[in-house]
């Protein structure tokens, strides 16, 4: 992580609808920050390109994204919509286009194809794409909500407030420490 370029990145790509990008850009008008989609800036990029930006606003298309692992391992500060906001976006924009197998084929359903285990006590069907409470309940276990040092926001307006005072270097350092802890656990050191 070596933030030498001014633009904040929006990524990874598939979850960013034109409406959401417009909302983000509109919220940023009173901010000194510029936001650019990764693929608009870099049709082809090196990891060093990404690591040269202050941070990434993650608009997920799935609950586990390989790009998240890459961004986090580079210790690039990450900002992600809260579970509540992401669930609302899912209902309105279907940003989590690969959340379920049926969503991949643009055929969202209100229940799973198989019934819940008879002793199961889950309050919501994980494949119900028409209930905001069900979506919020299940997505809260996504990687980007489970890992430490990833900042959540409840609106783009709140994001603008957060980024005015956030210490990105401190976040990146904490991410580096977490990366070392994980590496040590994997290597048994």
PDB file of C-alpha atoms in Angstrom:
ATOM      1  CA  UNK A   1       0.000   0.000   0.000  1.00  0.00           C
ATOM      2  CA  UNK A   2       1.559   3.217  -1.204  1.00  0.00           C
ATOM      3  CA  UNK A   3      -1.181   5.813  -1.864  1.00  0.00           C
ATOM      4  CA  UNK A   4       0.373   8.211  -4.355  1.00  0.00           C
ATOM      5  CA  UNK A   5      -2.625   8.666  -6.683  1.00  0.00           C
ATOM      6  CA  UNK A   6      -5.611  10.796  -5.620  1.00  0.00           C
ATOM      7  CA  UNK A   7      -8.611   8.854  -6.924  1.00  0.00           C
ATOM      8  CA  UNK A   8     -10.541   6.532  -4.657  1.00  0.00           C
ATOM      9  CA  UNK A   9     -11.426   3.315  -6.446  1.00  0.00           C
ATOM     10  CA  UNK A  10     -14.829   1.653  -6.816  1.00  0.00           C
ATOM     11  CA  UNK A  11     -14.737  -2.073  -7.323  1.00  0.00           C
ATOM     12  CA  UNK A  12     -14.646  -4.811  -8.147  1.00  0.00           C
ATOM     13  CA  UNK A  13     -17.042  -4.139 -11.017  1.00  0.00           C
ATOM     14  CA  UNK A  14     -20.053  -6.367 -11.399  1.00  0.00           C
ATOM     15  CA  UNK A  15     -22.023  -4.935  -8.452  1.00  0.00           C
ATOM     16  CA  UNK A  16     -21.780  -1.323  -9.541  1.00  0.00           C
ATOM     17  CA  UNK A  17     -24.994  -0.272 -11.244  1.00  0.00           C
ATOM     18  CA  UNK A  18     -25.166   3.037 -13.113  1.00  0.00           C
ATOM     19  CA  UNK A  19     -27.679   4.301 -10.534  1.00  0.00           C
ATOM     20  CA  UNK A  20     -25.355   3.521  -7.623  1.00  0.00           C
ATOM     21  CA  UNK A  21     -22.378   5.083  -9.340  1.00  0.00           C
ATOM     22  CA  UNK A  22     -24.434   8.219 -10.017  1.00  0.00           C
ATOM     23  CA  UNK A  23     -25.521   8.365  -6.350  1.00  0.00           C
ATOM     24  CA  UNK A  24     -21.925   8.010  -5.173  1.00  0.00           C
ATOM     25  CA  UNK A  25     -20.682  10.690  -7.563  1.00  0.00           C
ATOM     26  CA  UNK A  26     -23.530  13.008  -6.517  1.00  0.00           C
ATOM     27  CA  UNK A  27     -22.695  12.518  -2.827  1.00  0.00           C
ATOM     28  CA  UNK A  28     -19.047  13.268  -3.571  1.00  0.00           C
ATOM     29  CA  UNK A  29     -19.745  16.636  -5.227  1.00  0.00           C
ATOM     30  CA  UNK A  30     -19.125  18.502  -1.955  1.00  0.00           C
ATOM     31  CA  UNK A  31     -16.100  16.371  -1.159  1.00  0.00           C
ATOM     32  CA  UNK A  32     -12.553  16.830  -2.367  1.00  0.00           C
ATOM     33  CA  UNK A  33     -12.492  13.109  -3.201  1.00  0.00           C
ATOM     34  CA  UNK A  34     -12.801  11.663  -6.691  1.00  0.00           C
ATOM     35  CA  UNK A  35     -14.163   8.166  -7.244  1.00  0.00           C
ATOM     36  CA  UNK A  36     -13.323   6.052 -10.287  1.00  0.00           C
ATOM     37  CA  UNK A  37     -14.344   2.538 -11.226  1.00  0.00           C
ATOM     38  CA  UNK A  38     -11.296   0.299 -11.342  1.00  0.00           C
ATOM     39  CA  UNK A  39     -12.005  -0.944 -14.869  1.00  0.00           C
ATOM     40  CA  UNK A  40     -12.553   2.620 -16.153  1.00  0.00           C
ATOM     41  CA  UNK A  41      -9.103   3.623 -14.930  1.00  0.00           C
ATOM     42  CA  UNK A  42      -7.396   0.332 -15.650  1.00  0.00           C
ATOM     43  CA  UNK A  43      -8.714  -1.985 -18.365  1.00  0.00           C
ATOM     44  CA  UNK A  44      -5.610  -4.021 -17.414  1.00  0.00           C
ATOM     45  CA  UNK A  45      -3.854  -3.363 -14.145  1.00  0.00           C
ATOM     46  CA  UNK A  46      -0.991  -4.440 -11.974  1.00  0.00           C
ATOM     47  CA  UNK A  47      -1.620  -4.857  -8.263  1.00  0.00           C
ATOM     48  CA  UNK A  48       0.748  -1.946  -7.708  1.00  0.00           C
ATOM     49  CA  UNK A  49      -1.732   0.238  -9.636  1.00  0.00           C
ATOM     50  CA  UNK A  50      -4.490  -0.544  -7.150  1.00  0.00           C
ATOM     51  CA  UNK A  51      -2.194  -0.182  -4.143  1.00  0.00           C
ATOM     52  CA  UNK A  52      -1.293   3.330  -5.263  1.00  0.00           C
ATOM     53  CA  UNK A  53      -4.809   4.626  -4.499  1.00  0.00           C
ATOM     54  CA  UNK A  54      -6.062   5.778  -1.075  1.00  0.00           C
ATOM     55  CA  UNK A  55      -8.873   3.217  -0.721  1.00  0.00           C
ATOM     56  CA  UNK A  56     -11.491   1.084  -2.446  1.00  0.00           C
ATOM     57  CA  UNK A  57     -15.246   1.391  -2.060  1.00  0.00           C
ATOM     58  CA  UNK A  58     -16.366  -2.207  -2.445  1.00  0.00           C
ATOM     59  CA  UNK A  59     -19.738  -2.773  -4.108  1.00  0.00           C
ATOM     60  CA  UNK A  60     -20.035  -6.555  -3.883  1.00  0.00           C
ATOM     61  CA  UNK A  61     -21.797  -8.810  -6.374  1.00  0.00           C
ATOM     62  CA  UNK A  62     -21.384 -11.897  -4.187  1.00  0.00           C
ATOM     63  CA  UNK A  63     -20.740 -12.720  -0.510  1.00  0.00           C
ATOM     64  CA  UNK A  64     -17.243 -14.055  -1.164  1.00  0.00           C
ATOM     65  CA  UNK A  65     -15.217 -12.216  -3.778  1.00  0.00           C
ATOM     66  CA  UNK A  66     -11.671 -13.154  -4.781  1.00  0.00           C
ATOM     67  CA  UNK A  67     -10.905  -9.467  -5.337  1.00  0.00           C
ATOM     68  CA  UNK A  68     -11.573  -8.866  -1.635  1.00  0.00           C
ATOM     69  CA  UNK A  69      -8.780 -11.280  -0.732  1.00  0.00           C
ATOM     70  CA  UNK A  70      -6.430  -9.468  -3.106  1.00  0.00           C
ATOM     71  CA  UNK A  71      -7.335  -5.971  -1.895  1.00  0.00           C
ATOM     72  CA  UNK A  72      -7.076  -7.015   1.749  1.00  0.00           C
ATOM     73  CA  UNK A  73      -3.719  -8.771   1.324  1.00  0.00           C
ATOM     74  CA  UNK A  74      -2.379  -5.543  -0.218  1.00  0.00           C
ATOM     75  CA  UNK A  75      -3.681  -3.725   2.894  1.00  0.00           C
ATOM     76  CA  UNK A  76      -5.727  -1.278   0.848  1.00  0.00           C
ATOM     77  CA  UNK A  77      -8.356   0.319   3.129  1.00  0.00           C
ATOM     78  CA  UNK A  78     -11.820  -0.918   2.197  1.00  0.00           C
ATOM     79  CA  UNK A  79     -15.245   0.640   2.607  1.00  0.00           C
ATOM     80  CA  UNK A  80     -18.357  -1.492   2.151  1.00  0.00           C
ATOM     81  CA  UNK A  81     -22.090  -0.826   2.520  1.00  0.00           C
ATOM     82  CA  UNK A  82     -23.539  -2.051   5.811  1.00  0.00           C
ATOM     83  CA  UNK A  83     -25.619  -5.253   5.728  1.00  0.00           C
ATOM     84  CA  UNK A  84     -28.787  -3.148   6.005  1.00  0.00           C
ATOM     85  CA  UNK A  85     -27.802  -0.894   3.088  1.00  0.00           C
ATOM     86  CA  UNK A  86     -26.590  -3.782   0.939  1.00  0.00           C
ATOM     87  CA  UNK A  87     -29.862  -5.655   1.558  1.00  0.00           C
ATOM     88  CA  UNK A  88     -31.790  -2.554   0.458  1.00  0.00           C
ATOM     89  CA  UNK A  89     -29.625  -2.272  -2.662  1.00  0.00           C
ATOM     90  CA  UNK A  90     -30.226  -5.941  -3.371  1.00  0.00           C
ATOM     91  CA  UNK A  91     -33.965  -5.406  -3.277  1.00  0.00           C
ATOM     92  CA  UNK A  92     -33.825  -2.282  -5.462  1.00  0.00           C
ATOM     93  CA  UNK A  93     -30.877  -2.888  -7.825  1.00  0.00           C
ATOM     94  CA  UNK A  94     -30.034  -6.606  -7.511  1.00  0.00           C
ATOM     95  CA  UNK A  95     -26.369  -5.735  -6.972  1.00  0.00           C
ATOM     96  CA  UNK A  96     -25.638  -9.182  -5.539  1.00  0.00           C
ATOM     97  CA  UNK A  97     -26.175 -10.704  -8.959  1.00  0.00           C
ATOM     98  CA  UNK A  98     -24.400 -13.929  -8.001  1.00  0.00           C
ATOM     99  CA  UNK A  99     -25.778 -14.314  -4.484  1.00  0.00           C
ATOM    100  CA  UNK A 100     -27.641 -17.521  -5.345  1.00  0.00           C
ATOM    101  CA  UNK A 101     -27.468 -19.971  -8.216  1.00  0.00           C
ATOM    102  CA  UNK A 102     -30.873 -18.770  -9.381  1.00  0.00           C
ATOM    103  CA  UNK A 103     -29.679 -15.142  -9.318  1.00  0.00           C
ATOM    104  CA  UNK A 104     -26.828 -16.025 -11.688  1.00  0.00           C
ATOM    105  CA  UNK A 105     -29.488 -17.002 -14.226  1.00  0.00           C
ATOM    106  CA  UNK A 106     -31.596 -13.911 -13.440  1.00  0.00           C
ATOM    107  CA  UNK A 107     -34.307 -16.040 -11.887  1.00  0.00           C
ATOM    108  CA  UNK A 108     -34.536 -14.932  -8.231  1.00  0.00           C
ATOM    109  CA  UNK A 109     -36.786 -17.004  -5.998  1.00  0.00           C
ATOM    110  CA  UNK A 110     -38.483 -16.566  -2.665  1.00  0.00           C
ATOM    111  CA  UNK A 111     -37.334 -19.911  -1.245  1.00  0.00           C
ATOM    112  CA  UNK A 112     -34.799 -22.679  -1.598  1.00  0.00           C
ATOM    113  CA  UNK A 113     -35.435 -25.648  -3.838  1.00  0.00           C
ATOM    114  CA  UNK A 114     -35.118 -27.942  -0.816  1.00  0.00           C
ATOM    115  CA  UNK A 115     -36.780 -27.542   2.569  1.00  0.00           C
ATOM    116  CA  UNK A 116     -34.861 -26.523   5.679  1.00  0.00           C
ATOM    117  CA  UNK A 117     -33.485 -29.378   7.785  1.00  0.00           C
ATOM    118  CA  UNK A 118     -36.248 -30.517  10.110  1.00  0.00           C
ATOM    119  CA  UNK A 119     -34.294 -29.457  13.216  1.00  0.00           C
ATOM    120  CA  UNK A 120     -33.165 -26.206  11.620  1.00  0.00           C
ATOM    121  CA  UNK A 121     -34.095 -23.022  13.439  1.00  0.00           C
ATOM    122  CA  UNK A 122     -33.046 -20.382  10.946  1.00  0.00           C
ATOM    123  CA  UNK A 123     -35.544 -17.520  10.836  1.00  0.00           C
ATOM    124  CA  UNK A 124     -35.170 -16.934   7.088  1.00  0.00           C
ATOM    125  CA  UNK A 125     -34.616 -18.950   3.938  1.00  0.00           C
ATOM    126  CA  UNK A 126     -31.127 -18.097   2.588  1.00  0.00           C
ATOM    127  CA  UNK A 127     -32.406 -18.127  -0.991  1.00  0.00           C
ATOM    128  CA  UNK A 128     -35.304 -15.718  -0.484  1.00  0.00           C
ATOM    129  CA  UNK A 129     -34.429 -12.804  -2.757  1.00  0.00           C
ATOM    130  CA  UNK A 130     -37.724 -10.992  -2.120  1.00  0.00           C
ATOM    131  CA  UNK A 131     -37.450 -10.382   1.623  1.00  0.00           C
ATOM    132  CA  UNK A 132     -35.086  -7.637   2.779  1.00  0.00           C
ATOM    133  CA  UNK A 133     -34.889  -9.085   6.312  1.00  0.00           C
ATOM    134  CA  UNK A 134     -33.853 -12.491   4.946  1.00  0.00           C
ATOM    135  CA  UNK A 135     -31.188 -10.937   2.748  1.00  0.00           C
ATOM    136  CA  UNK A 136     -29.826  -8.791   5.587  1.00  0.00           C
ATOM    137  CA  UNK A 137     -29.869 -11.768   7.971  1.00  0.00           C
ATOM    138  CA  UNK A 138     -27.765 -13.978   5.694  1.00  0.00           C
ATOM    139  CA  UNK A 139     -25.347 -11.467   4.149  1.00  0.00           C
ATOM    140  CA  UNK A 140     -24.069 -10.331   7.544  1.00  0.00           C
ATOM    141  CA  UNK A 141     -21.784 -13.391   7.476  1.00  0.00           C
ATOM    142  CA  UNK A 142     -20.113 -12.317   4.237  1.00  0.00           C
ATOM    143  CA  UNK A 143     -16.323 -12.145   4.250  1.00  0.00           C
ATOM    144  CA  UNK A 144     -16.314  -8.351   4.080  1.00  0.00           C
ATOM    145  CA  UNK A 145     -18.343  -8.149   7.327  1.00  0.00           C
ATOM    146  CA  UNK A 146     -16.374 -10.834   9.144  1.00  0.00           C
ATOM    147  CA  UNK A 147     -12.867  -9.503   8.552  1.00  0.00           C
ATOM    148  CA  UNK A 148     -11.498  -6.792  10.822  1.00  0.00           C
ATOM    149  CA  UNK A 149     -10.593  -3.248   9.742  1.00  0.00           C
ATOM    150  CA  UNK A 150     -13.108  -2.992   6.901  1.00  0.00           C
ATOM    151  CA  UNK A 151     -15.232   0.124   7.340  1.00  0.00           C
ATOM    152  CA  UNK A 152     -18.986  -0.025   6.753  1.00  0.00           C
ATOM    153  CA  UNK A 153     -21.320   2.827   5.870  1.00  0.00           C
ATOM    154  CA  UNK A 154     -25.106   3.219   5.936  1.00  0.00           C
ATOM    155  CA  UNK A 155     -25.352   5.691   3.038  1.00  0.00           C
ATOM    156  CA  UNK A 156     -23.092   7.430   0.557  1.00  0.00           C
ATOM    157  CA  UNK A 157     -23.590  10.607   2.593  1.00  0.00           C
ATOM    158  CA  UNK A 158     -22.234   8.827   5.663  1.00  0.00           C
ATOM    159  CA  UNK A 159     -19.337   7.500   3.587  1.00  0.00           C
ATOM    160  CA  UNK A 160     -18.422  11.097   2.670  1.00  0.00           C
ATOM    161  CA  UNK A 161     -18.435  12.019   6.371  1.00  0.00           C
ATOM    162  CA  UNK A 162     -16.291   9.022   7.297  1.00  0.00           C
ATOM    163  CA  UNK A 163     -13.648   9.627   4.644  1.00  0.00           C
ATOM    164  CA  UNK A 164     -13.108  13.219   5.747  1.00  0.00           C
ATOM    165  CA  UNK A 165     -11.651  12.096   9.082  1.00  0.00           C
ATOM    166  CA  UNK A 166     -10.545   8.495   8.609  1.00  0.00           C
ATOM    167  CA  UNK A 167      -6.885   7.582   9.127  1.00  0.00           C
ATOM    168  CA  UNK A 168      -6.184   5.415   6.090  1.00  0.00           C
ATOM    169  CA  UNK A 169      -2.565   4.727   7.029  1.00  0.00           C
ATOM    170  CA  UNK A 170      -3.678   3.427  10.434  1.00  0.00           C
ATOM    171  CA  UNK A 171      -6.301   1.176   8.821  1.00  0.00           C
ATOM    172  CA  UNK A 172      -3.723  -0.148   6.364  1.00  0.00           C
ATOM    173  CA  UNK A 173      -1.255  -0.849   9.192  1.00  0.00           C
ATOM    174  CA  UNK A 174      -3.920  -2.782  11.113  1.00  0.00           C
ATOM    175  CA  UNK A 175      -4.726  -4.750   7.955  1.00  0.00           C
ATOM    176  CA  UNK A 176      -1.009  -5.572   7.573  1.00  0.00           C
ATOM    177  CA  UNK A 177      -0.950  -6.827  11.170  1.00  0.00           C
ATOM    178  CA  UNK A 178      -4.013  -8.982  10.498  1.00  0.00           C
ATOM    179  CA  UNK A 179      -2.425 -10.321   7.311  1.00  0.00           C
ATOM    180  CA  UNK A 180       0.693 -11.298   9.292  1.00  0.00           C
ATOM    181  CA  UNK A 181      -1.455 -12.964  11.954  1.00  0.00           C
ATOM    182  CA  UNK A 182      -3.319 -14.976   9.306  1.00  0.00           C
ATOM    183  CA  UNK A 183      -0.065 -15.888   7.548  1.00  0.00           C
ATOM    184  CA  UNK A 184       1.436 -17.031  10.844  1.00  0.00           C
ATOM    185  CA  UNK A 185      -1.601 -19.194  11.498  1.00  0.00           C
ATOM    186  CA  UNK A 186      -1.323 -20.785   8.079  1.00  0.00           C
ATOM    187  CA  UNK A 187       2.382 -21.429   8.415  1.00  0.00           C
ATOM    188  CA  UNK A 188       2.156 -22.487  12.061  1.00  0.00           C
ATOM    189  CA  UNK A 189       4.522 -19.770  13.240  1.00  0.00           C
TER     190      UNK A 189
END
